[in-house]
Short mmCIF file of C-alpha atoms in Angstrom, two decimals:
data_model
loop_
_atom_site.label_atom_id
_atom_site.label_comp_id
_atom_site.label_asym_id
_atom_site.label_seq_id
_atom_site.Cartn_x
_atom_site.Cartn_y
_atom_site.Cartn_z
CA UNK A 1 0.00 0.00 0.00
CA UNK A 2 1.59 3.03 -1.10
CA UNK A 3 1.41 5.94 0.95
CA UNK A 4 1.44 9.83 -0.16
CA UNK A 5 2.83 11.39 2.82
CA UNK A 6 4.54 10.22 6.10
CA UNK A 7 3.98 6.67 8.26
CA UNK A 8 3.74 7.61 11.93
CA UNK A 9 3.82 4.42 13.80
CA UNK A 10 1.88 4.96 17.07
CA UNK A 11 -1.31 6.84 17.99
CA UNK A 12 -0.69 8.45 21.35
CA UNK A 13 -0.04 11.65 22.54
CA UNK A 14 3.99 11.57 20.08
CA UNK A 15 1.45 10.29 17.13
CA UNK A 16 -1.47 12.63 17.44
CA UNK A 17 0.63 15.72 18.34
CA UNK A 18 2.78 14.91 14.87
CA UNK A 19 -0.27 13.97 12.93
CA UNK A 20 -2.13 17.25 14.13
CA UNK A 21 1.25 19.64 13.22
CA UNK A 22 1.22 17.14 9.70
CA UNK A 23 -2.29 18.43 9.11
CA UNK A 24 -1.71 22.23 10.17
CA UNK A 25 1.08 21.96 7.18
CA UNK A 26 -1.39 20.56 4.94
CA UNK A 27 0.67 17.28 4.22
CA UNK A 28 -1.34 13.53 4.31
CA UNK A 29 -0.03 10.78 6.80
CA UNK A 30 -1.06 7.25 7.16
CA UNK A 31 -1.09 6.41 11.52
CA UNK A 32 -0.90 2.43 12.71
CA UNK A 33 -1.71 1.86 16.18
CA UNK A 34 -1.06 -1.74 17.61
CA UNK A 35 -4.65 -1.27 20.02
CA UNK A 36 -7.85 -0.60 18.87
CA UNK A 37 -8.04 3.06 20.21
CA UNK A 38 -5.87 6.18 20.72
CA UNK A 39 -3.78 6.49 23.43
CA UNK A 40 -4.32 2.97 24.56
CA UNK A 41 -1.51 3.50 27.65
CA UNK A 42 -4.12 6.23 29.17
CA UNK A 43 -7.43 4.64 28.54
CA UNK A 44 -6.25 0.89 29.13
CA UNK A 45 -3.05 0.89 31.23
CA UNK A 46 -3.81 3.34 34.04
CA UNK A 47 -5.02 3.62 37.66
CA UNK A 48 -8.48 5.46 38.43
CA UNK A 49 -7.05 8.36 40.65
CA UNK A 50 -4.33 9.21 38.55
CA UNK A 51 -4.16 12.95 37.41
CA UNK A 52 -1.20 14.79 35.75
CA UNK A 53 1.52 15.60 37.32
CA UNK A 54 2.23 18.77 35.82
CA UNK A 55 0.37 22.00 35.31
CA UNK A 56 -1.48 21.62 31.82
CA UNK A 57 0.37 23.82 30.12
CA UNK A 58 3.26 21.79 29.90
CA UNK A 59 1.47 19.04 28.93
CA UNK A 60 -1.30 20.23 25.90
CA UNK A 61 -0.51 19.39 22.59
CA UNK A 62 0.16 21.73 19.98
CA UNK A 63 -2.25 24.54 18.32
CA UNK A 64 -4.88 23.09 21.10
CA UNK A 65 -5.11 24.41 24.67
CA UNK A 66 -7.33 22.24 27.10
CA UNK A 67 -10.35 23.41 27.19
CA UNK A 68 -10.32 26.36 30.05
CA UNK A 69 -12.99 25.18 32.31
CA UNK A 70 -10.08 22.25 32.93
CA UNK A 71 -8.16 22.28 36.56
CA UNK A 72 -4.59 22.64 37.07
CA UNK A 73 -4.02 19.06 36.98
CA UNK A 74 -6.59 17.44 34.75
CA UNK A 75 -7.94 13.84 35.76
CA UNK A 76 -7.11 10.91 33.73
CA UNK A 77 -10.65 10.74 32.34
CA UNK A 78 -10.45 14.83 31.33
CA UNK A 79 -7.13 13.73 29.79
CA UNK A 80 -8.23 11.30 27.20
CA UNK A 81 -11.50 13.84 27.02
CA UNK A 82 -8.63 16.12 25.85
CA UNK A 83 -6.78 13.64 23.15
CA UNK A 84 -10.18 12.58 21.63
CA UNK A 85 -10.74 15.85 21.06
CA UNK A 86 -7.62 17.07 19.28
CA UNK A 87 -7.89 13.79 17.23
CA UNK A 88 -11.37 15.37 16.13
CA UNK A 89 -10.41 18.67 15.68
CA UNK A 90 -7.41 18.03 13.42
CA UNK A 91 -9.91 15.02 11.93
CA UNK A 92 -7.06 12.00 12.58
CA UNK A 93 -8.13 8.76 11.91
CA UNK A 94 -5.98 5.89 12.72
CA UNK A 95 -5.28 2.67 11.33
CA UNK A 96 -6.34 0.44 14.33
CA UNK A 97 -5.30 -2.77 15.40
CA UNK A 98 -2.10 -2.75 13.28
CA UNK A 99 1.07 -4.23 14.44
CA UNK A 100 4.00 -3.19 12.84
CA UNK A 101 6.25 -6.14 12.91
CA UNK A 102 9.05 -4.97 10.70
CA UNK A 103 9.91 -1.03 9.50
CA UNK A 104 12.92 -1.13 6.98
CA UNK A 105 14.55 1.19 4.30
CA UNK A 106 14.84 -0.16 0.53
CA UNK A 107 18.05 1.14 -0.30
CA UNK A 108 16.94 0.75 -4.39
CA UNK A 109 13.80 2.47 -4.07
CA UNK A 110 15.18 5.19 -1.11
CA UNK A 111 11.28 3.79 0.75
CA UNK A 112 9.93 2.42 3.81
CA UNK A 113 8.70 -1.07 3.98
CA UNK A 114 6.75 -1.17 7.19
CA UNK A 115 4.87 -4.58 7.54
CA UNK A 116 2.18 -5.00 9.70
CA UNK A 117 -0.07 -7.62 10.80
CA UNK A 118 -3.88 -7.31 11.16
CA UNK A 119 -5.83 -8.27 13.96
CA UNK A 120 -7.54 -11.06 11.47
CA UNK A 121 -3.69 -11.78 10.66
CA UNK A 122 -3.83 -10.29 7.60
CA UNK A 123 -0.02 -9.17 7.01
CA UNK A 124 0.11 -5.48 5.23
CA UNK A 125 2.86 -3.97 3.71
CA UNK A 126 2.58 0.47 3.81
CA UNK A 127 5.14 1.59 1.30
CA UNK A 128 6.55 5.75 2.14
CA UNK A 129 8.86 8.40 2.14
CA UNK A 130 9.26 9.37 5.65
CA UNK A 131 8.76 7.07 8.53
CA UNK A 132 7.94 8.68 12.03
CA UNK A 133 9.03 6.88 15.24
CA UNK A 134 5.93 7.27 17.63
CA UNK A 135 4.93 4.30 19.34
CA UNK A 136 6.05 5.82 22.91
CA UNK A 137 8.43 4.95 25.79
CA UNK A 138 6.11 3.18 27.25
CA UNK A 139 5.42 0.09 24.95
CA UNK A 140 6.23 -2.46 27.01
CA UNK A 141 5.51 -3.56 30.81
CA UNK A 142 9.02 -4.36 32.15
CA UNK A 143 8.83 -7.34 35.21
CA UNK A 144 12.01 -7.83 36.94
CA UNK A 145 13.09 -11.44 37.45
CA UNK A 146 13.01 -12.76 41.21
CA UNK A 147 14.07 -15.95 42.85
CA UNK A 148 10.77 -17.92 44.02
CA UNK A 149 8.15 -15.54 42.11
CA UNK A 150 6.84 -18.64 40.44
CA UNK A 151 6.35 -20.36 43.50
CA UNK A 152 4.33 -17.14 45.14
CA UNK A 153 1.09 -18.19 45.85
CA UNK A 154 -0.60 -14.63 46.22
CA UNK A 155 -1.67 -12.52 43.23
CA UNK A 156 0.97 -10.67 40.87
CA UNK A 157 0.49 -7.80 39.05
CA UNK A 158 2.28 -5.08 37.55
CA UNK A 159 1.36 -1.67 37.33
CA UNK A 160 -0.43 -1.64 34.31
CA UNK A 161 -3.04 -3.63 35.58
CA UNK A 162 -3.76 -1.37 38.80
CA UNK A 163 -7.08 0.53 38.98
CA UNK A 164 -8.24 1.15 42.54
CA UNK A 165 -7.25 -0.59 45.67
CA UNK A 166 -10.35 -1.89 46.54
CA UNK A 167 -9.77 -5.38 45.58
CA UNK A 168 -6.87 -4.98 48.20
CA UNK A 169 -8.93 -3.69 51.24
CA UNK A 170 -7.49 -5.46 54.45
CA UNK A 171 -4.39 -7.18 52.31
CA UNK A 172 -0.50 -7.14 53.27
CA UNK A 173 0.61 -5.69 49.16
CA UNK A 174 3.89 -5.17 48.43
CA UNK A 175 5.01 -2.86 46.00
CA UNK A 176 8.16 -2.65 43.85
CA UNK A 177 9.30 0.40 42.86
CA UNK A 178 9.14 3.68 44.26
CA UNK A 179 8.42 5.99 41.30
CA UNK A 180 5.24 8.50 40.65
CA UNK A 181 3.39 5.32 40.25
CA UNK A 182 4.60 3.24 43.07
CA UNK A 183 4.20 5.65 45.70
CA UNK A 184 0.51 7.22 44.26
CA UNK A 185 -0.60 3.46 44.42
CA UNK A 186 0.47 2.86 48.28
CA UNK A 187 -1.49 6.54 49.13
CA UNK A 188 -4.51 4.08 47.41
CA UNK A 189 -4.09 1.61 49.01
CA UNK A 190 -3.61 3.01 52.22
CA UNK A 191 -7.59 4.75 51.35
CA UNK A 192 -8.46 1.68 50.64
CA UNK A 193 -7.53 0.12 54.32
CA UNK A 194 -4.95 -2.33 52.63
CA UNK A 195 -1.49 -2.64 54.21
CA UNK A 196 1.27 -1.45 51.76
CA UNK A 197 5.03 -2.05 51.81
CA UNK A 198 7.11 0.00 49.35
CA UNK A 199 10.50 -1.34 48.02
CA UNK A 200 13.42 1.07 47.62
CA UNK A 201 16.15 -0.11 46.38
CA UNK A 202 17.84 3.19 45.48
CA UNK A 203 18.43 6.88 46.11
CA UNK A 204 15.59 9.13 45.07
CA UNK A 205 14.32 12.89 44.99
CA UNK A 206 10.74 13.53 46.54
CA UNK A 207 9.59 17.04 46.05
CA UNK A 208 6.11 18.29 46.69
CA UNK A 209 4.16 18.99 43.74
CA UNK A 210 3.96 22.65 44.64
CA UNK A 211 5.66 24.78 46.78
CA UNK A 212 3.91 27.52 48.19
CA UNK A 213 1.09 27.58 45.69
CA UNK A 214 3.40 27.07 42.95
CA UNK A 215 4.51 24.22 40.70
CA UNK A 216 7.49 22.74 41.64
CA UNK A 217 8.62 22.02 38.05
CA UNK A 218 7.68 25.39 36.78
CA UNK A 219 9.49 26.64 39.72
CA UNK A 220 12.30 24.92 38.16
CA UNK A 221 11.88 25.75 34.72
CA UNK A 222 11.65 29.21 35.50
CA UNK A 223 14.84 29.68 37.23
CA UNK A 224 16.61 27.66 34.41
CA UNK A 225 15.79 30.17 32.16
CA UNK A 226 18.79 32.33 34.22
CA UNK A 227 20.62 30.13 36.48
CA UNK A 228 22.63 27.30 36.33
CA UNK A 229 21.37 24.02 36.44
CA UNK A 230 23.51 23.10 39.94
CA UNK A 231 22.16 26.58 41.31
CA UNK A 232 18.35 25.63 40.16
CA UNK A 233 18.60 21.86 41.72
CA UNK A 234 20.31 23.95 45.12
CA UNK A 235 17.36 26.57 45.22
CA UNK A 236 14.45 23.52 45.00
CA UNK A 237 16.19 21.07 47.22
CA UNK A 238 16.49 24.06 50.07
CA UNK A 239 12.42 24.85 49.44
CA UNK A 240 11.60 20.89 49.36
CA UNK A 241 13.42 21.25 52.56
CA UNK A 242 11.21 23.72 54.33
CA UNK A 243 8.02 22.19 53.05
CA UNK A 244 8.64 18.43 53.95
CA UNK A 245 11.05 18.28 55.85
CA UNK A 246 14.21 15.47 55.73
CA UNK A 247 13.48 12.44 53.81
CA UNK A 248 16.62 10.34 54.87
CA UNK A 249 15.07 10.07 57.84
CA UNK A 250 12.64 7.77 56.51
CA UNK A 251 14.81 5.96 54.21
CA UNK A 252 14.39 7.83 51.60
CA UNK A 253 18.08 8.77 50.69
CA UNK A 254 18.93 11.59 48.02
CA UNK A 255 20.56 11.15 45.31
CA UNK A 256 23.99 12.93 45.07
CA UNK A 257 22.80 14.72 41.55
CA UNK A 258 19.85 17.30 41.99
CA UNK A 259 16.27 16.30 41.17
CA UNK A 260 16.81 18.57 37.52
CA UNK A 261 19.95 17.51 36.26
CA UNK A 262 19.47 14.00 37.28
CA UNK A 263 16.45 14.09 34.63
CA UNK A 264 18.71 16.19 32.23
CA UNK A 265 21.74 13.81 32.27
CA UNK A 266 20.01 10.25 33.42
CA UNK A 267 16.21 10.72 32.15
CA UNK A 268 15.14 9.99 35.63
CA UNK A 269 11.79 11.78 36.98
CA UNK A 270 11.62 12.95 40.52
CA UNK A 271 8.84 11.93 42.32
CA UNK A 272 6.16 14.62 43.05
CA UNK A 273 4.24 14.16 46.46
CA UNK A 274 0.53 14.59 46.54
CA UNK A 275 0.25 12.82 50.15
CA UNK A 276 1.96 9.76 50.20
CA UNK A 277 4.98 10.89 52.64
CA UNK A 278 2.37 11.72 55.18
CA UNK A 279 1.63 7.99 55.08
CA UNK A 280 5.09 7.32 55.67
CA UNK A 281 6.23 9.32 58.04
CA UNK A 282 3.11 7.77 59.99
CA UNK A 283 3.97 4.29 59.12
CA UNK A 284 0.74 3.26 57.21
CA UNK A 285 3.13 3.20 54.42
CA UNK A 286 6.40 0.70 55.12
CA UNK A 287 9.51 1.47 53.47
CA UNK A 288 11.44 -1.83 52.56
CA UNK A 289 14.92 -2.50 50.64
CA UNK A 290 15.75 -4.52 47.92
CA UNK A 291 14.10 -7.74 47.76
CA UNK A 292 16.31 -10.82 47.73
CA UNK A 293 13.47 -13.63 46.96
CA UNK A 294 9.67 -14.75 47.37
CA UNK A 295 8.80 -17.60 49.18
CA UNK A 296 5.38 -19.55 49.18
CA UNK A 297 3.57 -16.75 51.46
CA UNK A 298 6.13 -13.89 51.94
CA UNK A 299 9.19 -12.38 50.80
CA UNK A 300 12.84 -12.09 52.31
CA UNK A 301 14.48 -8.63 51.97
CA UNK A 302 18.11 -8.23 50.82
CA UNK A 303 19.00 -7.52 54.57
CA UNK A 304 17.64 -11.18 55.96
CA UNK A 305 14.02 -10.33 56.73
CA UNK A 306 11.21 -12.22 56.04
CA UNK A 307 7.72 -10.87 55.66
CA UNK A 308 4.58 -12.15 55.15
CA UNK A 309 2.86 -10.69 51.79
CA UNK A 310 -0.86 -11.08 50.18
CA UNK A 311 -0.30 -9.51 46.97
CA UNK A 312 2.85 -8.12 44.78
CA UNK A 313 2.73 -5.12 42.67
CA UNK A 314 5.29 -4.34 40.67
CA UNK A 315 5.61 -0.69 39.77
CA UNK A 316 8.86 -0.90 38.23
CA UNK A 317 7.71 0.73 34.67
CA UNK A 318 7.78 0.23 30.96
CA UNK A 319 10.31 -0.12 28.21
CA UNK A 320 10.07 1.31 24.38
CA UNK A 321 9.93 -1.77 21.95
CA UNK A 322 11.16 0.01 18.95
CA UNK A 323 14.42 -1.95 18.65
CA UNK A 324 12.15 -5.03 18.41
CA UNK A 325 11.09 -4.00 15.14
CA UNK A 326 12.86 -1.05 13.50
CA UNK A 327 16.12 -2.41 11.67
CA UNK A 328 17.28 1.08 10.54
CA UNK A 329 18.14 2.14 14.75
CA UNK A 330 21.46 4.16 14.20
CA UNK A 331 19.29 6.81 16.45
CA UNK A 332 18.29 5.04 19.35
CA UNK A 333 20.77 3.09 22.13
CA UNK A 334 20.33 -0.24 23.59
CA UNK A 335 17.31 0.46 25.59
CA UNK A 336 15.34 1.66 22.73
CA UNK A 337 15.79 5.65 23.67
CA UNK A 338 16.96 8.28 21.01
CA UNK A 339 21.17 8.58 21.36
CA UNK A 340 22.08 11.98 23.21
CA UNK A 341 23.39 13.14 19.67
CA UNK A 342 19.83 12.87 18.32
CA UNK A 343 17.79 14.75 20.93
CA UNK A 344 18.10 18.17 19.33
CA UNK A 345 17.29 17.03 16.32
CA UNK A 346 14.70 14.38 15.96
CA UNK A 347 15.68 13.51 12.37
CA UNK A 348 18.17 10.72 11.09
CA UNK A 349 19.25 8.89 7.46
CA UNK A 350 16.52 8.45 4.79
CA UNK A 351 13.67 10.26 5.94
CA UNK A 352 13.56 8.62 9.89
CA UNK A 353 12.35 10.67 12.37
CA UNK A 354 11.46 10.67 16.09
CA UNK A 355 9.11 11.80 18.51
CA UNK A 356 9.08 11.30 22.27
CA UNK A 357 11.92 9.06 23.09
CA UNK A 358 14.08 12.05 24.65
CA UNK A 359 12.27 11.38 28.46
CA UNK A 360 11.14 14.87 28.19
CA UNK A 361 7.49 14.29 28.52
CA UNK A 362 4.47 15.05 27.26
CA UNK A 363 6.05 18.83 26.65
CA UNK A 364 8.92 17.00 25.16
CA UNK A 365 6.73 15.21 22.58
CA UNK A 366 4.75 18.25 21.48
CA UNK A 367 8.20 20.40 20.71
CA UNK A 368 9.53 17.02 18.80
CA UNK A 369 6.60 17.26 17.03
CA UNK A 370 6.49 20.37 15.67
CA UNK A 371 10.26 20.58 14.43
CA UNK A 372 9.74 16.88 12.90
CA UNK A 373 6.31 18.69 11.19
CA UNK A 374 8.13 21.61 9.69
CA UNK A 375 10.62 19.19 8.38
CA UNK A 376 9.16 17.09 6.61
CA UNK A 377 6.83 19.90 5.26
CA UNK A 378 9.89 21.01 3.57
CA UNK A 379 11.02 18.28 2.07
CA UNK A 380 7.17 16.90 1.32
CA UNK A 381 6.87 20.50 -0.71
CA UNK A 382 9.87 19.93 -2.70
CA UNK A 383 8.98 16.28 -3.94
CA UNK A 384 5.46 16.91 -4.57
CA UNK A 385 5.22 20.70 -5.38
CA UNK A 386 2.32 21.42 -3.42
CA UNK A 387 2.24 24.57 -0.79
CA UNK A 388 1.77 23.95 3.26
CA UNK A 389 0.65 26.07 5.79
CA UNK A 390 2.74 27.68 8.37
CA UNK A 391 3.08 25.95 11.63
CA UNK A 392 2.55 28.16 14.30
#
C-alpha cells in the first residue's frame, strides 16, 4: 500500500501531536496503532485516581489548549477527554489494530517497507517516504526477574493492571518500585484500608508537587531560564526542605545529583508528592529494601528479613519496543531511547524521524513534534510541489 505522505507508527499523545502539526502543514499521513483506540496507555493501562503531574500547560498538545474550564491538573478521564478531542479537531483517523512487525529502508527504491499484521492476521505492507518513530516509551511492561516468584502463591500484578485498591482492602501488598506510580498506588491503598510495603532499592528525589502555591517544576523551569542548572537543583532542594522536611530520615536517601539535572543527564523523573509521605512518616506506608526472593507466602528482603505478603505489585515501569522492530536504529541506544546526539534534532538517514523518546514528557513530545512537522513539510513541498501552511 503506497502511501502519499509520512507513516507515523503509534497513535498516542507523540502520534497525534505529529499527525495534528502534519495536518496544520497541509501534508497527508497514514497512523498504525497496535490497540484498537488512541492512546491505549491512558485509557487501558492506568489507575483510576491518577491525574497529571504537571500544570497543563506543559502538557497540551500543539495549536490546542485544554479546554479552560479544565483544573490545574486534569484527571485521567479529562485527559483522554482532551486527546479525543484534538484527534477530532485536526480530523485524525488511525489505522487500528495494526502491528507493525518490521519497519525497513529499501536502499533501491530510497522507501519504507513497514509490515504489519492485522488483527484477522492479515499481514500489510505500507510503502513511504518518511517514517515517524511514535509508538512511545512506554510500549512495554518491564517485570524484573526474582528468585521464588513462580512459586508465590498470592496474586501478581504489575502496574499496568492497577485501577483502585479496593480489591486490596485489608491485604498485606507489596510494592516494587518507588516511582510517581509506586508511591501514588500505596497513598490508594492506604484509602483503601490495605497494608502497603514500598521497596526502595535506590536513592531518590521527593519534592512536593507545589511549593507555596506554585509548581514545583515550573518553579524549576523558571529559574533555568537564568541560572545554572547546579544553582536551580540547590534553590528547589532548600524549598523541598522547608516544606517536607528530611526524607533520609525515613529511608528515603537523596541522590547525590539534583532532582533537575538528574532528569537532564540520566532521564530519571523525581517523584512529586501529593500525600503519600504523610503515610510514611506515619507508618501506614512501610519502606522496605531490595528484595532478595519470594517464598510460598512472603518475601525475604536483601537484609535477611522475612515478611509475610498477600499480593505483589510491581511498579517498576515500561520499556520502548522500537528496537524489536525497527532495523534502521542508528538513532536510538540499547534500551530503545533516542542517542544523546539525536535529541536536538529528531531527524536521522533516509527520511527517519522521532518523537518522544528524549524522556522529556508530554512537553517533550509536542516540541519534537512540531520541528519533525516543519521538516518534513519542507522536504514533502519539494517532492510533490504542493504549498503547506505555516506551523505556528
Amino acid at each position: 500500500m503506497r502511501v502519499n505522505g509520512p507513516i507515523i507508527v503509534g497513535a498516542g499523545p507523540s502520534g497525534l501531536a505529529t499527525a495534528g502539526c502534519l495536518t496544520k502543514q497541509g501534508v497527508p499521513c497514514v497512523i498504525l496503532e497496535r490497540a484498537n483506540c488512541i492512546a491505549s496507555l491512558w485509557k487501558k493501562r492506568t489507575y483510576n485516581r491518577l491525574k497529571l503531574h504537571l500544570p497543563k500547560q506543559f502538557c497540551q498538545l500543539p495549536l490546542l489548549p485544554f479546554p479552560d474550564d479544565y483544573p490545574k491538573y486534569p484527571t485521567k478521564k479529562q485527559f483522554i477527554e482532551y486527546l479525543e478531542l484534538y484527534q477530532n479537531h485536526f480530523n485524525i483517523k488511525p489505522r487500528f489494530n495494526e502491528c507493525v512487525l518490521s519497519a525497513r529502508f529499501d536502499q533501491a527504491s530510497r522507501l519504507w517497507r513497514v509490515r504489519t499484521a492485522r488483527g484477522g492476521g492479515d499481514e500489510v505492507e505500507y510503502i513511504g517516504r518518511w517514517l515517524v518513530v511514535a509508538a512511545g516509551e512506554n510500549a512495554e511492561c518491564v517485570i524484573p526477574e526474582f528468585d521464588g516468584l513462580k512459586d508465590f502463591n498470592g496474586t501478581i500484578s504489575h502496574v499496568s493492571e492497577y485501577r483502585t485498591g479496593e480489591l486490596y482492602s485489608g491485604k498485606k501488598v507489596l510494592v516494587v518500585g518507588c516511582g510517581n506510580s509506586g508511591m501514588e498506588i500505596c497513598l490508594d491503598l492506604c484509602e483503601h484500608n490495605a497494608f502497603p510495603s514500598m521497596v526502595v532499592r535506590d536513592s531518590v528525589h521527593i519534592l512536593p508537587r507545589e511549593i507555596f502555591g506554585k509548581s514545583t517544576f515550573e518553579i524549576g523551569v523558571s529559574l533555568m531560564q537564568c541560572l545554572p542548572l547546579w544553582l536551580v537543583d540547590t534553590i528547589v532542594l532548600f524549598l523541598t526542605w522547608l516544606v517536607l522536611g528530611s526524607t533520609e530520615c525515613l529511608g528515603l536517601k537523596r541522590p547525590s545529583k539534583g532532582p533537575f539535572a538528574l532528569k537532564k543527564i540520566d532521564g530519571k523523573t523525581p517523584v512529586l508528592d501529593i500525600g503519600a509521605l504523610s503515610k510514611i512518616r506515619s507508618g501506614d506506608i512501610k519502606i522496605v529494601p531490595a528484595v532478595k526472593r519470594f517464598l510460598k507466602h512472603s518475601v525475604e528482603f536483601v537484609n535477611g528479613q522475612v515478611v509475610p505478603i498477600d499480593s505483589v505489585i510491581f511498579a517498576t515501569g515500561y520499556r520502548t519496543n522500537v528496537l524489536d522492530w525497527l532495523q534502521e536504529n542508528d538513532m536510538f541506544n540499547n534500551q530503545g531511547y533516542a542517542k544523546e546526539a539525536m535529541q536536538t534534532a529528531e531527524k536521522g538517514n533516509c527520511g527517519l524521524f522521532v518523537v518522544g523518546y528524549t524522556r522529556r514528557g508530554i512537553s517533550g513530545c509536542s516540541l519534537d513534534a512540531i520541528k519533525v512537522a516543519i521538516d518534513i513539510s519542507r522536504e514533502w513541498i519539494e517532492e510533490t510541489g504542493n504549498a503547506s501552511m505555516t506551523l505556528s
